């Protein structure tokens, strides 16, 4: 986003990720356009044109998801972009298979969310869906929702 001209303020709960992002921004000559901080999602402050939350909802159980969306929405002046692992037969099957092989992976503890529940949380927070997409790699896909403030 900074490469495209946006002023970016980003946070991650992992200090190692923040340090890596800071280093990469400096290498790309973007230190003045992109700042990074170590922060829990609930501790974010400020107001922004656009708030993005990419693949974080896997850490939030269904009963806390709407509260998380409401919190993010309170910082977004115009737009909120959220991605999440959708609750589909495919992901439920992967989680069930993963539970057969317990180990250090947190994959089986990832929370899946029904798309309609996320849409409902966005609407309740005063936003309307303007675009939906699927993102993916060879082993993972997520649903991406772009919502704009409902006037």
Tab-separated table of C-alpha atoms in Angstrom:
chain	number	residue	atom	x	y	z
A	1	UNK	CA	0.000	0.000	0.000
A	2	UNK	CA	2.854	2.377	0.799
A	3	UNK	CA	4.411	1.618	-2.603
A	4	UNK	CA	1.134	2.769	-4.162
A	5	UNK	CA	1.255	6.078	-2.291
A	6	UNK	CA	-0.755	5.368	0.857
A	7	UNK	CA	0.390	6.398	4.291
A	8	UNK	CA	0.337	3.177	6.292
A	9	UNK	CA	0.140	2.603	10.011
A	10	UNK	CA	0.261	-1.115	10.740
A	11	UNK	CA	0.396	-3.314	13.803
A	12	UNK	CA	0.959	-6.950	14.624
A	13	UNK	CA	0.962	-8.786	17.920
A	14	UNK	CA	4.332	-10.324	16.975
A	15	UNK	CA	7.338	-8.085	17.577
A	16	UNK	CA	9.362	-10.223	15.150
A	17	UNK	CA	6.833	-9.501	12.372
A	18	UNK	CA	6.930	-5.769	13.173
A	19	UNK	CA	10.732	-5.758	13.039
A	20	UNK	CA	10.691	-7.596	9.698
A	21	UNK	CA	8.106	-5.194	8.216
A	22	UNK	CA	10.082	-2.187	9.457
A	23	UNK	CA	13.259	-3.576	7.890
A	24	UNK	CA	11.551	-4.261	4.561
A	25	UNK	CA	9.976	-0.792	4.480
A	26	UNK	CA	13.392	0.773	5.083
A	27	UNK	CA	14.972	-1.342	2.327
A	28	UNK	CA	12.240	-0.190	-0.062
A	29	UNK	CA	12.728	3.466	0.927
A	30	UNK	CA	9.249	3.640	2.471
A	31	UNK	CA	10.047	4.399	6.108
A	32	UNK	CA	8.347	7.792	5.882
A	33	UNK	CA	5.160	6.276	4.432
A	34	UNK	CA	4.884	3.154	6.597
A	35	UNK	CA	5.139	2.831	10.363
A	36	UNK	CA	4.736	-0.362	12.343
A	37	UNK	CA	4.002	-1.109	15.993
A	38	UNK	CA	3.612	-4.158	18.182
A	39	UNK	CA	0.074	-4.146	19.453
A	40	UNK	CA	-2.822	-6.368	20.354
A	41	UNK	CA	-5.820	-5.827	18.075
A	42	UNK	CA	-7.944	-4.503	20.924
A	43	UNK	CA	-5.314	-1.859	21.795
A	44	UNK	CA	-5.365	-0.101	18.410
A	45	UNK	CA	-6.078	3.611	18.602
A	46	UNK	CA	-6.692	6.322	16.045
A	47	UNK	CA	-8.902	6.943	13.065
A	48	UNK	CA	-8.090	5.851	9.508
A	49	UNK	CA	-9.647	6.148	6.053
A	50	UNK	CA	-9.324	2.375	5.600
A	51	UNK	CA	-8.786	-0.342	8.176
A	52	UNK	CA	-7.649	-3.783	7.044
A	53	UNK	CA	-7.588	-6.969	9.081
A	54	UNK	CA	-6.117	-9.840	7.112
A	55	UNK	CA	-6.499	-13.414	8.364
A	56	UNK	CA	-6.679	-12.489	12.050
A	57	UNK	CA	-10.207	-13.751	12.695
A	58	UNK	CA	-8.924	-17.333	12.859
A	59	UNK	CA	-7.832	-16.418	16.392
A	60	UNK	CA	-11.296	-15.230	17.453
A	61	UNK	CA	-14.094	-17.618	18.415
A	62	UNK	CA	-17.493	-16.981	16.860
A	63	UNK	CA	-18.897	-15.324	19.980
A	64	UNK	CA	-16.085	-12.715	19.974
A	65	UNK	CA	-15.964	-12.081	16.216
A	66	UNK	CA	-18.732	-9.451	16.092
A	67	UNK	CA	-17.114	-7.528	18.935
A	68	UNK	CA	-13.796	-7.582	17.053
A	69	UNK	CA	-15.475	-6.282	13.876
A	70	UNK	CA	-17.216	-3.527	15.856
A	71	UNK	CA	-13.877	-2.496	17.364
A	72	UNK	CA	-12.185	-2.343	13.962
A	73	UNK	CA	-15.134	-0.454	12.474
A	74	UNK	CA	-14.819	2.214	15.166
A	75	UNK	CA	-11.425	3.168	13.667
A	76	UNK	CA	-12.519	3.178	9.998
A	77	UNK	CA	-13.776	6.478	8.566
A	78	UNK	CA	-14.604	5.110	5.101
A	79	UNK	CA	-13.743	1.462	4.514
A	80	UNK	CA	-13.082	-1.809	6.309
A	81	UNK	CA	-11.415	-4.770	4.594
A	82	UNK	CA	-11.486	-8.105	6.414
A	83	UNK	CA	-10.374	-11.566	5.407
A	84	UNK	CA	-11.206	-14.769	7.240
A	85	UNK	CA	-11.219	-18.535	6.912
A	86	UNK	CA	-14.761	-19.374	5.817
A	87	UNK	CA	-16.708	-22.107	7.570
A	88	UNK	CA	-16.972	-24.584	4.693
A	89	UNK	CA	-17.103	-28.377	4.465
A	90	UNK	CA	-13.535	-28.291	3.112
A	91	UNK	CA	-12.058	-26.438	6.095
A	92	UNK	CA	-14.111	-28.449	8.586
A	93	UNK	CA	-12.725	-31.636	6.996
A	94	UNK	CA	-9.143	-30.305	7.151
A	95	UNK	CA	-9.552	-29.402	10.814
A	96	UNK	CA	-11.009	-32.837	11.609
A	97	UNK	CA	-8.133	-34.530	9.792
A	98	UNK	CA	-5.595	-32.339	11.622
A	99	UNK	CA	-7.061	-33.321	14.974
A	100	UNK	CA	-6.024	-36.923	14.277
A	101	UNK	CA	-2.376	-35.796	14.442
A	102	UNK	CA	-2.021	-33.577	17.521
A	103	UNK	CA	1.175	-31.614	17.771
A	104	UNK	CA	2.555	-28.113	18.106
A	105	UNK	CA	0.488	-26.739	15.204
A	106	UNK	CA	-2.302	-24.324	16.068
A	107	UNK	CA	-4.165	-25.154	12.865
A	108	UNK	CA	-6.802	-27.264	14.550
A	109	UNK	CA	-7.494	-24.381	16.960
A	110	UNK	CA	-8.194	-21.943	14.141
A	111	UNK	CA	-11.742	-20.589	14.187
A	112	UNK	CA	-13.840	-20.696	11.044
A	113	UNK	CA	-16.587	-18.137	10.452
A	114	UNK	CA	-19.754	-18.271	8.409
A	115	UNK	CA	-19.713	-15.505	5.836
A	116	UNK	CA	-23.213	-14.337	6.730
A	117	UNK	CA	-22.188	-13.905	10.378
A	118	UNK	CA	-19.291	-11.654	9.317
A	119	UNK	CA	-21.563	-9.694	6.957
A	120	UNK	CA	-24.107	-9.289	9.770
A	121	UNK	CA	-21.369	-7.975	12.099
A	122	UNK	CA	-20.264	-5.451	9.468
A	123	UNK	CA	-23.832	-4.262	8.894
A	124	UNK	CA	-24.417	-3.959	12.643
A	125	UNK	CA	-21.266	-1.794	12.804
A	126	UNK	CA	-22.700	0.594	10.179
A	127	UNK	CA	-21.052	-0.753	7.028
A	128	UNK	CA	-22.317	-2.295	3.804
A	129	UNK	CA	-20.534	-4.825	1.617
A	130	UNK	CA	-19.093	-3.307	-1.536
A	131	UNK	CA	-17.007	-6.246	-2.761
A	132	UNK	CA	-16.243	-9.878	-1.998
A	133	UNK	CA	-13.308	-11.919	-3.225
A	134	UNK	CA	-11.575	-15.195	-2.518
A	135	UNK	CA	-7.839	-15.175	-1.908
A	136	UNK	CA	-5.666	-18.223	-1.954
A	137	UNK	CA	-2.414	-20.079	-2.193
A	138	UNK	CA	-1.747	-23.737	-2.905
A	139	UNK	CA	-2.798	-24.747	0.619
A	140	UNK	CA	-4.971	-21.961	1.981
A	141	UNK	CA	-7.812	-19.759	0.897
A	142	UNK	CA	-9.780	-17.054	2.634
A	143	UNK	CA	-12.811	-14.888	2.003
A	144	UNK	CA	-12.140	-11.158	1.633
A	145	UNK	CA	-14.909	-8.648	2.326
A	146	UNK	CA	-14.640	-4.955	1.549
A	147	UNK	CA	-17.227	-2.843	3.342
A	148	UNK	CA	-17.886	0.876	3.150
A	149	UNK	CA	-19.487	3.093	5.735
A	150	UNK	CA	-23.240	3.087	5.233
A	151	UNK	CA	-24.369	6.691	5.095
